[in-house]
Coordinates of C-alpha atoms in Angstrom, one line a residue:
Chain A
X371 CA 217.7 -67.1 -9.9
X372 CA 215.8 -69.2 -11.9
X373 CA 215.0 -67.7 -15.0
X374 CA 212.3 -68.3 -17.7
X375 CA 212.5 -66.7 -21.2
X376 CA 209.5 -66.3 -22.6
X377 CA 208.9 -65.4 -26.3
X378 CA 205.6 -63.7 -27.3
X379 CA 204.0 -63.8 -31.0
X380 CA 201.3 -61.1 -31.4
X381 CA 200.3 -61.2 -35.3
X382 CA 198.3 -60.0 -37.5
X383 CA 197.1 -62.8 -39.7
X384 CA 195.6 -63.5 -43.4
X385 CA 193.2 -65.7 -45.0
X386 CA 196.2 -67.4 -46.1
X387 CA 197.3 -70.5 -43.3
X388 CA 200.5 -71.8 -44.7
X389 CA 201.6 -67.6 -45.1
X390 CA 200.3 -67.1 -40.8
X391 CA 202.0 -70.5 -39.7
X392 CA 205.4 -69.7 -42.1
X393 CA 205.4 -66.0 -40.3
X394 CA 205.0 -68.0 -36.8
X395 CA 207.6 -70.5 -37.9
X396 CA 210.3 -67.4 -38.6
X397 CA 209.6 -65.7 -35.5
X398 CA 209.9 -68.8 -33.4
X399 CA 213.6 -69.2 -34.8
X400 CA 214.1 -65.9 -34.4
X401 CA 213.0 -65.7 -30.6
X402 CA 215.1 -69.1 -29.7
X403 CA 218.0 -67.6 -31.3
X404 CA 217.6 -65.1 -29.0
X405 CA 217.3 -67.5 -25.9
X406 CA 213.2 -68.2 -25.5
X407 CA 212.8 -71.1 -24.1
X408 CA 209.2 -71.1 -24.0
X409 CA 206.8 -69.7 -26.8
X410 CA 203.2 -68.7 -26.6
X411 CA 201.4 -67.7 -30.0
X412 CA 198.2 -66.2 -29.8
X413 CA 194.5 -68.1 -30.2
X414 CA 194.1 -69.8 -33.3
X415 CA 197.3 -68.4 -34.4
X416 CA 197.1 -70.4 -37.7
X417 CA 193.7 -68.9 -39.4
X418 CA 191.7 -66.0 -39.2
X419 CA 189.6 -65.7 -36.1
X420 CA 186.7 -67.3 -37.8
X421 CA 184.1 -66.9 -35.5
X422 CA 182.9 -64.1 -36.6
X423 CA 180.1 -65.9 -38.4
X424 CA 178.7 -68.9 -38.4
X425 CA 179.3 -70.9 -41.3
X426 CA 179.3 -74.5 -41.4
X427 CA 182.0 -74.1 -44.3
X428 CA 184.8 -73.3 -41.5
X429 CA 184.6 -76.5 -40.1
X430 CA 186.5 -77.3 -42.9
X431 CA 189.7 -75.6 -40.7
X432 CA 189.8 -77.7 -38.2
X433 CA 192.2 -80.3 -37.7
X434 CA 193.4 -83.0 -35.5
X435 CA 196.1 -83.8 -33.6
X436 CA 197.7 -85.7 -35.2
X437 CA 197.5 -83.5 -38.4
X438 CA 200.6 -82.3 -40.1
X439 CA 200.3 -79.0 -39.1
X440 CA 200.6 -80.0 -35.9
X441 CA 203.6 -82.5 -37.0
X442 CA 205.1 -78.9 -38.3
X443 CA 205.2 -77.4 -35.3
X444 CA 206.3 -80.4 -33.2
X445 CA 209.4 -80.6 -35.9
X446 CA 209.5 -76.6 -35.1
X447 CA 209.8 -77.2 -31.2
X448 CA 212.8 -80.3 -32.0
X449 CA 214.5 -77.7 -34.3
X450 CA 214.5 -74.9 -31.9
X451 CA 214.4 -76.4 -28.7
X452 CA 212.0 -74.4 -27.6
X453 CA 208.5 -75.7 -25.3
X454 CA 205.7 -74.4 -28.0
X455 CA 202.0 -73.2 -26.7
X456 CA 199.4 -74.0 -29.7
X457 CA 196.7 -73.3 -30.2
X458 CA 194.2 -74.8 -33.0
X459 CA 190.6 -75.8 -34.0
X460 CA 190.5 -79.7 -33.1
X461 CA 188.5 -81.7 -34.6
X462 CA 188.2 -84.5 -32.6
X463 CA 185.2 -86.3 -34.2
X464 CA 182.6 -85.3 -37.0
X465 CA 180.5 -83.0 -35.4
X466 CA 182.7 -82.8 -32.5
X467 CA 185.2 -79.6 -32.1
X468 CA 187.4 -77.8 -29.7
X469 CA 189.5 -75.0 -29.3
X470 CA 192.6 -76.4 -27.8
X471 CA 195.6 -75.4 -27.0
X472 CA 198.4 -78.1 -27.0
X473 CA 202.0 -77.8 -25.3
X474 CA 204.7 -79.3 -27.2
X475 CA 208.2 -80.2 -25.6
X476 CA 211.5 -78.9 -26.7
X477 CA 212.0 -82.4 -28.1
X478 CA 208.8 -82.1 -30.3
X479 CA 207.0 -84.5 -28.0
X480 CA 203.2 -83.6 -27.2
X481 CA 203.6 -82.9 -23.5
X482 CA 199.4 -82.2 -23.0
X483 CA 196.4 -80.5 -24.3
X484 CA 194.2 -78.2 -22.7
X485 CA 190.1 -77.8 -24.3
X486 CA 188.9 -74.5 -23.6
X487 CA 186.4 -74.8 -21.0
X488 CA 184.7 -71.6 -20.9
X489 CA 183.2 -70.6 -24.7
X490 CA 181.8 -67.3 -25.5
X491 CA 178.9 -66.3 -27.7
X492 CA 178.9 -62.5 -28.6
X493 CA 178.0 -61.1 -31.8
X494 CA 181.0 -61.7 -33.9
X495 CA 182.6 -63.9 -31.4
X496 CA 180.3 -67.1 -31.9
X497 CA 182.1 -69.7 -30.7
X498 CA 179.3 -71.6 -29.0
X499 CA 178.7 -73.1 -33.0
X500 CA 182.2 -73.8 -33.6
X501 CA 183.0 -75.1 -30.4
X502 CA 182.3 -77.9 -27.6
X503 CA 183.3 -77.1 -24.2
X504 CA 186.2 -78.8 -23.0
X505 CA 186.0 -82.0 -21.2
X506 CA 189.8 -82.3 -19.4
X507 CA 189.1 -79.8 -17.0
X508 CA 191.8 -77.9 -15.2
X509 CA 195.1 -79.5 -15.1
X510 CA 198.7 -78.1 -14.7
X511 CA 201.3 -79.4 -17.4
X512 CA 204.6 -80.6 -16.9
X513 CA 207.3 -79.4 -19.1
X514 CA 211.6 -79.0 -19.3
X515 CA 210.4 -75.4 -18.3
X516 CA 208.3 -75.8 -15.5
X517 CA 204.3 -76.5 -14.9
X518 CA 202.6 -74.8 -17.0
X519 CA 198.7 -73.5 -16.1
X520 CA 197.2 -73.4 -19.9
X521 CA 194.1 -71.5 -20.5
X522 CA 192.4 -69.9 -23.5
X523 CA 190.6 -66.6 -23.9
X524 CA 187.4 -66.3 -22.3
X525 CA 188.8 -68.4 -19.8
X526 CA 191.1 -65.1 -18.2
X527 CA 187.8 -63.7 -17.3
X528 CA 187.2 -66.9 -14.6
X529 CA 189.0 -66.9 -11.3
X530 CA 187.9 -70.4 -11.0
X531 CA 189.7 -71.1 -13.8
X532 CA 193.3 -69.4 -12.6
X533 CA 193.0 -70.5 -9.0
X534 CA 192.1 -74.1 -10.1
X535 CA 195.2 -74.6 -12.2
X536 CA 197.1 -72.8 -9.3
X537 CA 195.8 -75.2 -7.0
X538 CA 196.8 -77.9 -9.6
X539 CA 201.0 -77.1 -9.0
X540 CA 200.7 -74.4 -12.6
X541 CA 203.5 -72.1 -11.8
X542 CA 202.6 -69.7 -14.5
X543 CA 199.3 -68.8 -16.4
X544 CA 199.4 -68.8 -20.4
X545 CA 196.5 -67.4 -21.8
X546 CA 196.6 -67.4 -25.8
X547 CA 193.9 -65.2 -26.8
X548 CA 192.1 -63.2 -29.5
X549 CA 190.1 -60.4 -28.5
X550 CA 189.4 -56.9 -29.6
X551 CA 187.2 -53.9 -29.9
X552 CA 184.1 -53.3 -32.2
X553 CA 184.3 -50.0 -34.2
X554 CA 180.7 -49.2 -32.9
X555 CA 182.1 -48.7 -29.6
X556 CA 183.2 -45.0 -28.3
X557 CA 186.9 -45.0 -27.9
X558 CA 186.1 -44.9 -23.6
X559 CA 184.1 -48.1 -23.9
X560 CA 187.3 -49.5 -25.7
X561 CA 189.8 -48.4 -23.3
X562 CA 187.3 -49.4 -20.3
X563 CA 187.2 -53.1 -22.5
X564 CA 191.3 -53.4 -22.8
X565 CA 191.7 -52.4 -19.2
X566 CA 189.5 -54.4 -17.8
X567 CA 191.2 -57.5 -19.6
X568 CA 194.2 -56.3 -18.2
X569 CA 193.4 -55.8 -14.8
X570 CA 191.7 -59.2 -14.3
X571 CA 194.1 -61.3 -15.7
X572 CA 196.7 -58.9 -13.3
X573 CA 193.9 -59.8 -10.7
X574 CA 194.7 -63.6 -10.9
X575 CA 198.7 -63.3 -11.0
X576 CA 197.8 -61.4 -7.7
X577 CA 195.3 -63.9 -6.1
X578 CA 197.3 -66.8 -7.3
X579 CA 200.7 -65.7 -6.5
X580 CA 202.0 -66.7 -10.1
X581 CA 203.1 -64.5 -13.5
X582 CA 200.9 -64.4 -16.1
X583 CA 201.7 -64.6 -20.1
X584 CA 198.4 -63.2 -22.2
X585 CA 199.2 -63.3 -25.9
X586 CA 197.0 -61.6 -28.1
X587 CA 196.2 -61.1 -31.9
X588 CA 196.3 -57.8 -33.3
X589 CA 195.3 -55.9 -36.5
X590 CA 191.5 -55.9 -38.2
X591 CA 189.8 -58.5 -39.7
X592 CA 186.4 -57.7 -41.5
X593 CA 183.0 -59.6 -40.7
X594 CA 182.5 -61.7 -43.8
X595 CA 178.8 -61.7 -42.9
X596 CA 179.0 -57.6 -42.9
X597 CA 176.5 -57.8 -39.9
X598 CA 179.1 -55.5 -37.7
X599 CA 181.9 -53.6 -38.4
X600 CA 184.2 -56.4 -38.0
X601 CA 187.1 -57.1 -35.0
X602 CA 189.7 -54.4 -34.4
X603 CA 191.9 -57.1 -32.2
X604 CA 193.8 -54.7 -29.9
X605 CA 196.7 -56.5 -29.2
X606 CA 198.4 -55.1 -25.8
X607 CA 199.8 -58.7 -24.8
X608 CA 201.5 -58.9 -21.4
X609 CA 203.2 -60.8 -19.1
X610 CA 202.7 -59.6 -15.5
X611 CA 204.9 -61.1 -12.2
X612 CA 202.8 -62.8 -9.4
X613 CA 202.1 -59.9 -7.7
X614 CA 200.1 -58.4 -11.0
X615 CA 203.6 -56.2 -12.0
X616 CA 203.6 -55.8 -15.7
X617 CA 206.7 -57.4 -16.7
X618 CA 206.0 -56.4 -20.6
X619 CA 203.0 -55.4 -22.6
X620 CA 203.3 -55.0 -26.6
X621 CA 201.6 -52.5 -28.3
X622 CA 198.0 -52.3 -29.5
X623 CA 198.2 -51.9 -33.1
X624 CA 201.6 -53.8 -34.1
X625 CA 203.0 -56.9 -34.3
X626 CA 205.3 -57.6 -31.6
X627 CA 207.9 -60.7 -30.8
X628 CA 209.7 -60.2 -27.9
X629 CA 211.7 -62.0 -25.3
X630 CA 210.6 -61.8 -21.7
X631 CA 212.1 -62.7 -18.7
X632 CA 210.3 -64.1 -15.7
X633 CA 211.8 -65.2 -12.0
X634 CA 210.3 -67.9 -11.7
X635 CA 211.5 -68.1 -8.1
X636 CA 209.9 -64.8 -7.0
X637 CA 206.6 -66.4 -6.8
X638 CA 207.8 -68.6 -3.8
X639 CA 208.8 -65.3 -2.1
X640 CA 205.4 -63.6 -2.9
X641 CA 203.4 -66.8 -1.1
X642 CA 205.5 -66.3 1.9
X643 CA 204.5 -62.4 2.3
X644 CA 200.9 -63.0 0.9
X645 CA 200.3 -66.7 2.3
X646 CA 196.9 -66.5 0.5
X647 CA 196.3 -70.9 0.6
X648 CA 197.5 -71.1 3.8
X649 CA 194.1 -69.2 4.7
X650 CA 191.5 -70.5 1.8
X651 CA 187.8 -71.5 3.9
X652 CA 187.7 -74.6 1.9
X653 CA 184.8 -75.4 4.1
X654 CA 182.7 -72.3 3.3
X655 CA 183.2 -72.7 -0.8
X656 CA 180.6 -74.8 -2.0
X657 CA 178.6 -72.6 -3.3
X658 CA 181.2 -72.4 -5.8
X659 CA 179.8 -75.1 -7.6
X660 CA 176.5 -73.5 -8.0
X661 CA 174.8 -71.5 -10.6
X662 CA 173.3 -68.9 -8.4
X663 CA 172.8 -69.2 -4.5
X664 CA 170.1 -66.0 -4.4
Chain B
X892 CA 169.3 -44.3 -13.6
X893 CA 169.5 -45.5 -9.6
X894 CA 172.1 -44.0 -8.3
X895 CA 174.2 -44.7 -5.3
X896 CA 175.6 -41.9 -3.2
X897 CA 178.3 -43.7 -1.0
X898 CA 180.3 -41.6 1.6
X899 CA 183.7 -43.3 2.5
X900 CA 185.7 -42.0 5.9
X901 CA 189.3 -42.3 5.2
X902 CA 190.3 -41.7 9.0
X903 CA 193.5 -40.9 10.9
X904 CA 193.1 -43.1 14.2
X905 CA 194.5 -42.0 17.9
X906 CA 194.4 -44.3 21.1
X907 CA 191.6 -42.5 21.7
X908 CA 188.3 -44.3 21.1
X909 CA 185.7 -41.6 21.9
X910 CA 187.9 -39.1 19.8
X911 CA 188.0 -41.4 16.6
X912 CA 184.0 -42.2 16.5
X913 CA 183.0 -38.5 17.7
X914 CA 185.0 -37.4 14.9
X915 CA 183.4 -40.4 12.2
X916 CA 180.3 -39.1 13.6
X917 CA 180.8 -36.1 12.5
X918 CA 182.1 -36.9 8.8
X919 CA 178.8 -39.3 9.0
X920 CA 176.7 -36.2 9.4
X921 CA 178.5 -33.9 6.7
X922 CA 178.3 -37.1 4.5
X923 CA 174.8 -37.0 5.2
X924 CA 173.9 -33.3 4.8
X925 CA 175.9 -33.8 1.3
X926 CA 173.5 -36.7 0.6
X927 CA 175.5 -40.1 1.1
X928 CA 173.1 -42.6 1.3
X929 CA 175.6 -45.1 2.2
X930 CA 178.3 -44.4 4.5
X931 CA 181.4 -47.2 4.4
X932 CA 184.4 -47.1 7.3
X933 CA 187.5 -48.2 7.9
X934 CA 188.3 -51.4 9.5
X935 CA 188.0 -51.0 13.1
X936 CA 187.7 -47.6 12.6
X937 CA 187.0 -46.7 16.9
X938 CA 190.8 -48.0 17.6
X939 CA 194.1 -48.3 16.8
X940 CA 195.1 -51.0 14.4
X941 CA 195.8 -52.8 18.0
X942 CA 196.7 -56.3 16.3
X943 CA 200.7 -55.5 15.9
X944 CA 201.5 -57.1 18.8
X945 CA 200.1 -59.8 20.6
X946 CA 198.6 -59.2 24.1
X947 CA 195.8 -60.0 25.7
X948 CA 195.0 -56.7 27.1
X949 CA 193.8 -55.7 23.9
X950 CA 190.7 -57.8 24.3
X951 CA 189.5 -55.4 26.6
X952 CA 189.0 -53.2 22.9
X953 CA 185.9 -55.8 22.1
X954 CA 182.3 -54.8 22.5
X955 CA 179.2 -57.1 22.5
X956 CA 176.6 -56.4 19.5
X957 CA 174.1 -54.9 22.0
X958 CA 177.3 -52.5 23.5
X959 CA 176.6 -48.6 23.6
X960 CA 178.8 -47.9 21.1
X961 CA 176.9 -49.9 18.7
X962 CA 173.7 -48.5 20.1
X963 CA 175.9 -44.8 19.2
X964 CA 176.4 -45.9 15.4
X965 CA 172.2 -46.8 14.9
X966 CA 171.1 -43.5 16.7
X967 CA 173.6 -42.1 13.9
X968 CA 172.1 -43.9 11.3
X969 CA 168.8 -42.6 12.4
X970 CA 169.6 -39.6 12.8
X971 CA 171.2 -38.9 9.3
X972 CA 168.7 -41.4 7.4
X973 CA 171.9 -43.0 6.2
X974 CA 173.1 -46.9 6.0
X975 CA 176.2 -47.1 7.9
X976 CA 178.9 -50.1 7.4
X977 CA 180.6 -50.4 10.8
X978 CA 183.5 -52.2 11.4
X979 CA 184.3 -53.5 15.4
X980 CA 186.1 -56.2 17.3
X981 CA 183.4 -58.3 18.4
X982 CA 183.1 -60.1 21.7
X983 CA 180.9 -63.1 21.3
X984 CA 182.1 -64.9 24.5
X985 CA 184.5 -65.2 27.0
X986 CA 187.6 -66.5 25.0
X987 CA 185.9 -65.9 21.5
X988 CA 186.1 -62.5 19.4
X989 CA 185.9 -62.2 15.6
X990 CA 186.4 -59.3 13.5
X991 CA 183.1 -58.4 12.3
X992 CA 181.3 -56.1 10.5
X993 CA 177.5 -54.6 10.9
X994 CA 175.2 -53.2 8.6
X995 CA 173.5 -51.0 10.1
X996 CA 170.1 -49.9 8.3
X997 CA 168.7 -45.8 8.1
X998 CA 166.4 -46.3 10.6
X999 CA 168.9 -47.4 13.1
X1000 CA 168.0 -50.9 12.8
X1001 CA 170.4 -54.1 12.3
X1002 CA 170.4 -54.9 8.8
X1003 CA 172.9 -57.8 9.1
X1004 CA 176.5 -58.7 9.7
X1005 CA 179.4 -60.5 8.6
X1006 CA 182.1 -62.2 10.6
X1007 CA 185.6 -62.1 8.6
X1008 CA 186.2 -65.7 7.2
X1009 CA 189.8 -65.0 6.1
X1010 CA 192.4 -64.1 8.5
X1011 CA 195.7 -62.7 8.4
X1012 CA 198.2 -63.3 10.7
X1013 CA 201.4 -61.4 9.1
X1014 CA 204.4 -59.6 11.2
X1015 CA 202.4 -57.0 12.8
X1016 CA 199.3 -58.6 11.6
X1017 CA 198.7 -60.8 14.1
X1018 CA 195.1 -60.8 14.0
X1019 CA 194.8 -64.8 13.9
X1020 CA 195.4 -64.5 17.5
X1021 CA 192.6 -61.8 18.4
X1022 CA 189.7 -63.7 16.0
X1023 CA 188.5 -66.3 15.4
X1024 CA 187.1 -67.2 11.6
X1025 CA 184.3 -66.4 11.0
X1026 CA 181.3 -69.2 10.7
X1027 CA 178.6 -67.3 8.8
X1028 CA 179.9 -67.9 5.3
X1029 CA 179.6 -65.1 2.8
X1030 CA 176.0 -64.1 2.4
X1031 CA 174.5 -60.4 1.0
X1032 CA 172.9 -58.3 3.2
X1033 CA 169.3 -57.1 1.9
X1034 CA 169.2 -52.8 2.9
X1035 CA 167.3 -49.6 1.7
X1036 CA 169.9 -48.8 -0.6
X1037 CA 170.6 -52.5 -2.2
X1038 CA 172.2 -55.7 -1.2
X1039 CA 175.5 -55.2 -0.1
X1040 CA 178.3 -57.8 -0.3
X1041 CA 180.1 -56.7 2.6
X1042 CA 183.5 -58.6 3.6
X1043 CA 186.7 -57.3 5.3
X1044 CA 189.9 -56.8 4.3
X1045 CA 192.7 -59.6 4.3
X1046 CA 188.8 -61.3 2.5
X1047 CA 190.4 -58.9 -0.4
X1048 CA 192.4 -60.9 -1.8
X1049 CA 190.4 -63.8 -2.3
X1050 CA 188.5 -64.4 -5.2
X1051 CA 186.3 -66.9 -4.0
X1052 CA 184.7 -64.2 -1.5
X1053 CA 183.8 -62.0 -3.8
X1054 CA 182.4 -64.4 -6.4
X1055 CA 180.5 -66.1 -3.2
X1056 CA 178.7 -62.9 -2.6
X1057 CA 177.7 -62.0 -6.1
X1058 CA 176.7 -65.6 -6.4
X1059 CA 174.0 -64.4 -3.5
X1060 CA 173.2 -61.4 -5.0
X1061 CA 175.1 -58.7 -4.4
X1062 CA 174.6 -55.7 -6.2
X1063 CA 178.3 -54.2 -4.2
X1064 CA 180.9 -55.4 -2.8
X1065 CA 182.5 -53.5 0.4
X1066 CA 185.8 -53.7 2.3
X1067 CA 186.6 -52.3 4.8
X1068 CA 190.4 -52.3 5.6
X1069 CA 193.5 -51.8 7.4
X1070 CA 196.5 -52.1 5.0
X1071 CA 199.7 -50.2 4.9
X1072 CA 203.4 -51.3 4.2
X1073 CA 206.5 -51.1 7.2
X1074 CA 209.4 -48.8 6.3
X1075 CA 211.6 -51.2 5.5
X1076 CA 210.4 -52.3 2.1
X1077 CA 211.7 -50.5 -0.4
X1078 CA 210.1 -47.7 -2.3
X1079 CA 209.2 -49.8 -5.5
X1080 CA 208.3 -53.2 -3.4
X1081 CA 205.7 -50.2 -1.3
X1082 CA 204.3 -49.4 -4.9
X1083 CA 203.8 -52.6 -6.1
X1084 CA 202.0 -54.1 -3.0
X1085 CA 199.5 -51.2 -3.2
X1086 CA 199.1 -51.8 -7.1
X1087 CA 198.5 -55.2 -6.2
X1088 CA 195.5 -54.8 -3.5
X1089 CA 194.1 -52.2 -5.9
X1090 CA 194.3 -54.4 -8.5
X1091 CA 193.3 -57.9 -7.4
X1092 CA 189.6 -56.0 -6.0
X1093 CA 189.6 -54.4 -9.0
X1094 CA 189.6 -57.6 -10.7
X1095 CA 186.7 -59.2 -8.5
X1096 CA 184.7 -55.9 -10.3
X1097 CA 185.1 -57.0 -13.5
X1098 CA 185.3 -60.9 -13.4
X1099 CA 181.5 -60.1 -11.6
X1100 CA 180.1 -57.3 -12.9
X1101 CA 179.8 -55.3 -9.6
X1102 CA 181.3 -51.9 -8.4
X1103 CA 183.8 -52.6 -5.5
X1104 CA 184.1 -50.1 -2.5
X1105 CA 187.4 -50.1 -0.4
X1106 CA 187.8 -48.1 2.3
X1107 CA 191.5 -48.4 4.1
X1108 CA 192.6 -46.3 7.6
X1109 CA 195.7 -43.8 6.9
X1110 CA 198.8 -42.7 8.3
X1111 CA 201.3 -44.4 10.8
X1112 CA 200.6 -46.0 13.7
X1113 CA 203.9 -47.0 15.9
X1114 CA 204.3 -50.9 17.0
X1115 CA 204.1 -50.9 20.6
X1116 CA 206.4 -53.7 21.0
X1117 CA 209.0 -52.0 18.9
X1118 CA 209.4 -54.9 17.1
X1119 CA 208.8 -53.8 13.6
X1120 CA 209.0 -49.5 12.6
X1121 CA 205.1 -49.7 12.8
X1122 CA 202.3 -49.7 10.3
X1123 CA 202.2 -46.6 7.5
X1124 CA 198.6 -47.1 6.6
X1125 CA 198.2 -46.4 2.9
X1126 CA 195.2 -44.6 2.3
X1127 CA 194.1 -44.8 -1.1
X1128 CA 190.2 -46.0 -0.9
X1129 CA 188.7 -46.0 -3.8
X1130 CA 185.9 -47.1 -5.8
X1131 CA 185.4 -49.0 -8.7
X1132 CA 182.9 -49.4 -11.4
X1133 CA 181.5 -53.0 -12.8
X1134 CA 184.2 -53.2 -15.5
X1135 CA 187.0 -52.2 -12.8
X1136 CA 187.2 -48.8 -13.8
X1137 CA 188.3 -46.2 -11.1
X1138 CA 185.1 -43.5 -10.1
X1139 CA 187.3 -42.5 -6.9
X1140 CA 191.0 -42.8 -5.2
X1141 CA 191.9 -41.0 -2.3
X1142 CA 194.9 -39.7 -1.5
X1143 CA 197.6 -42.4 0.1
X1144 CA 198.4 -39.9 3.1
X1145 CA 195.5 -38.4 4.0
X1146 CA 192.1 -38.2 5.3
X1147 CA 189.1 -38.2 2.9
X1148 CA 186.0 -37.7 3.1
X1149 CA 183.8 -38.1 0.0
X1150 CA 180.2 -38.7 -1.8
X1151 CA 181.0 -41.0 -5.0
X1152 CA 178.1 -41.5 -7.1
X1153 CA 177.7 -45.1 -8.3
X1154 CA 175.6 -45.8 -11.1
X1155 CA 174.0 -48.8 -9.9
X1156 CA 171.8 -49.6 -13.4
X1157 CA 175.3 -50.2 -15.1
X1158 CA 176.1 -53.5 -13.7
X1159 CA 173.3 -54.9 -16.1
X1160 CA 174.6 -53.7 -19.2
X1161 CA 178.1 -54.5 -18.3
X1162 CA 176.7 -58.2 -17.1
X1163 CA 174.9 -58.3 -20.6
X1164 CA 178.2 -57.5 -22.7
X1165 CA 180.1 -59.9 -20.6
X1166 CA 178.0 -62.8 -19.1
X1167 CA 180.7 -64.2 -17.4
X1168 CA 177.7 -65.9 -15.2
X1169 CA 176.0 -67.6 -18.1
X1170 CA 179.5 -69.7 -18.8
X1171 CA 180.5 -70.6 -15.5
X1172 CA 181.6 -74.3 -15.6
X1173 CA 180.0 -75.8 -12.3
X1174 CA 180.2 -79.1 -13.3
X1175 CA 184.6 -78.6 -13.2
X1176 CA 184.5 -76.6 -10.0
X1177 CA 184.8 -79.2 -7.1
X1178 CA 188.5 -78.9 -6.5
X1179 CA 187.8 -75.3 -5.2
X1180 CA 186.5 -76.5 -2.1
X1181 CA 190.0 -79.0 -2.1
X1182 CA 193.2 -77.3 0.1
X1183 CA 195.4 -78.6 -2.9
X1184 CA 195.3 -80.8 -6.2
X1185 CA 198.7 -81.7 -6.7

């Protein structure tokens, strides 16, 4: 049996960066004492989820790649020997941003990046100011652990997006993510809102024959603008098996940092029951690739 | 609010043809008298589940479009003002049959129809040998009572399918099904293959904004070959709301008949909180249409 151990970081975060990424640096010794092997911190695990507003001012957080906060956690990953998900604010150019996750090896090498592809614009979530879509696509990345299939956020609400890195060789999805609940909401709206995340990330594990590993913030942060209520981020990070199993989910109001353990060779066994490509009409998808066929 | 009344016939089969569509007729016309405007069945709800073995008597079981039987199901629909989703094993020539579903429209008329793309051919699935794939591709199917996205079964499991159809329009998506587990999976492995199906449809709900209705044959049919211990069709239809929450489950091991009301006006608010449509990155699609990328 091949197994992978995953460590999850679901925080609660401050204004204050060097206190969030000192916090994520502890836990990230503590979880590859305990055997991780691969860790997944939540979106823009570093800063508050800034989006909130938008503020021309927050550009300021952005970094690049080659910044030494990202030095910090590649000397993190060589200390540890752990594979590190990241995720940060990139700036790759003035006037040019991302949100991008980056994979580092266990040897503090930079193994790939991923640019979120699919950006929201909600009220309160406004990423569509902060951030470019991404322009890599949909690749797989190779690690020590295995190929990773890295997404971000609004991304888990895409089957294109799961079954394209599935298709690319990912043998697990990693989805660091920060979502939540307005307070303006009824508390069956919120519970229809967390479900429904969960159930169609679950739905790609499923389709794709592959685990999936959502991290999640957790904990509320205000709206500086005061224009809502501010995000309640509900937390509830999971890892499910490849047929949509919940492995582990953490709660919805804490902090959690765990250690979960995925077969990674019960995915091959899956695909043989539920041969799912072996039947794909590649030749009746095109219409994938349109906006609307009606 | 528009609502939808949609009558689903969870169904017991025998080998007896005229006893398994006198007795849907039936259920059609209490459905109707209840006021179901929409009637979904089973898949190949007239017959046993005759594709656990593989013999070419069986084909005898197919009917032309123009056969009585059909003819049966639009006097039906006339009769009880109702839109009926029939499934049947289609004969389109000598040496070509597909699995296929009608819609048939309240005034007995043929709406449309759908040939199942995807096919299954599992141990005592063996439907690859008794149909061929369909060639219409995956188009709604305008009706009185909205445009239905109507696909069948193993089409479940496959995202692209359900995206394909609410790409076109489709206001619902419908599958009919005949799913069940062989007694020789264990309790748990039972549990989490029906957790899966319900969850991967579920998942096409939410990641398009549509309700989902899934109609699956119940109890156990023996393998005539003796091959396997036979099929224990699971039961549990159910329906599903735009954000993949449950209106209606039936019971795993028994026959249902029922009116869920679907609140078809929701799908529009839902789509507005979450335009997953607005983001979709078509220009980062085109390996879809690919068997593999790696």
């Amino acid at each position: 049996m091949r197994t992978l151990n995953v460590g999850i970081i679901q925080q609660r975060n401050s204004e204050n960066i060097l206190e969030n990424s000192s916090r994520i640096a502890n836990k990230i010794r503590e979880l590859s004492k305990k055997g991780a092997q691969l860790i997944v911190n939540q979106e823009l695990h570093d800063t508050l989820y800034f989006c909130q507003t938008e503020s021309v001012d927050e550009f300021d957080k952005a970094i690049q790649l080659n910044d030494e906060r990202v030095k910090f956690y590649q000397g993190l990953a060589r200390e540890t020997k752990t594979v590190l998900i990241i995720s940060l604010f990139e700036k790759r150019a003035s006037g040019l941003y991302h949100n991008t996750a980056i994979v580092i090896e266990k040897d503090g090498s930079l193994a790939g990046k991923y640019r979120k592809m699919h950006i929201p614009d909600d009220p309160a979530y406004y990423e569509k100011f902060y951030f470019t879509p991404g322009d890599l696509g949909f690749h797989a990345i190779d690690t020590s652990v295995g190929r990773l299939g890295v997404l971000v956020c609004w991304d888990q609400w895409y089957p294109e997006a799961a079954r394209l890195m599935a298709l690319d060789g990912a043998e697990v999805l990693i989805y660091p993510t920060a979502i939540g609940t307005e307070s303006t909401d009824s508390p069956e709206e919120q519970q229809r809102q967390l479900e429904a995340w969960t159930v169609v990330q679950r739905g790609h594990a499923v389709a794709n024959g592959v685990p999936v590993i959502s991290v999640n913030r957790v904990g509320h942060e205000p709206d500086p603008s005061k224009a809502t209520n501010g995000i309640t981020f509900w937390g509830s990070s999971f890892v499910a098996g490849p047929q949509g199993e919940i492995l582990y989910r953490a709660p919805f109001d804490k902090e959690a940092t765990e250690i979960v353990k995925i077969d990674m060779n019960r995915s091959d066994q899956v695909r043989r029951w539920w041969p799912f490509f072996r039947d794909r009409r590649i030749d009746a998808y095109s219409g994938l690739t349109s906006r609307y066929l009606d």
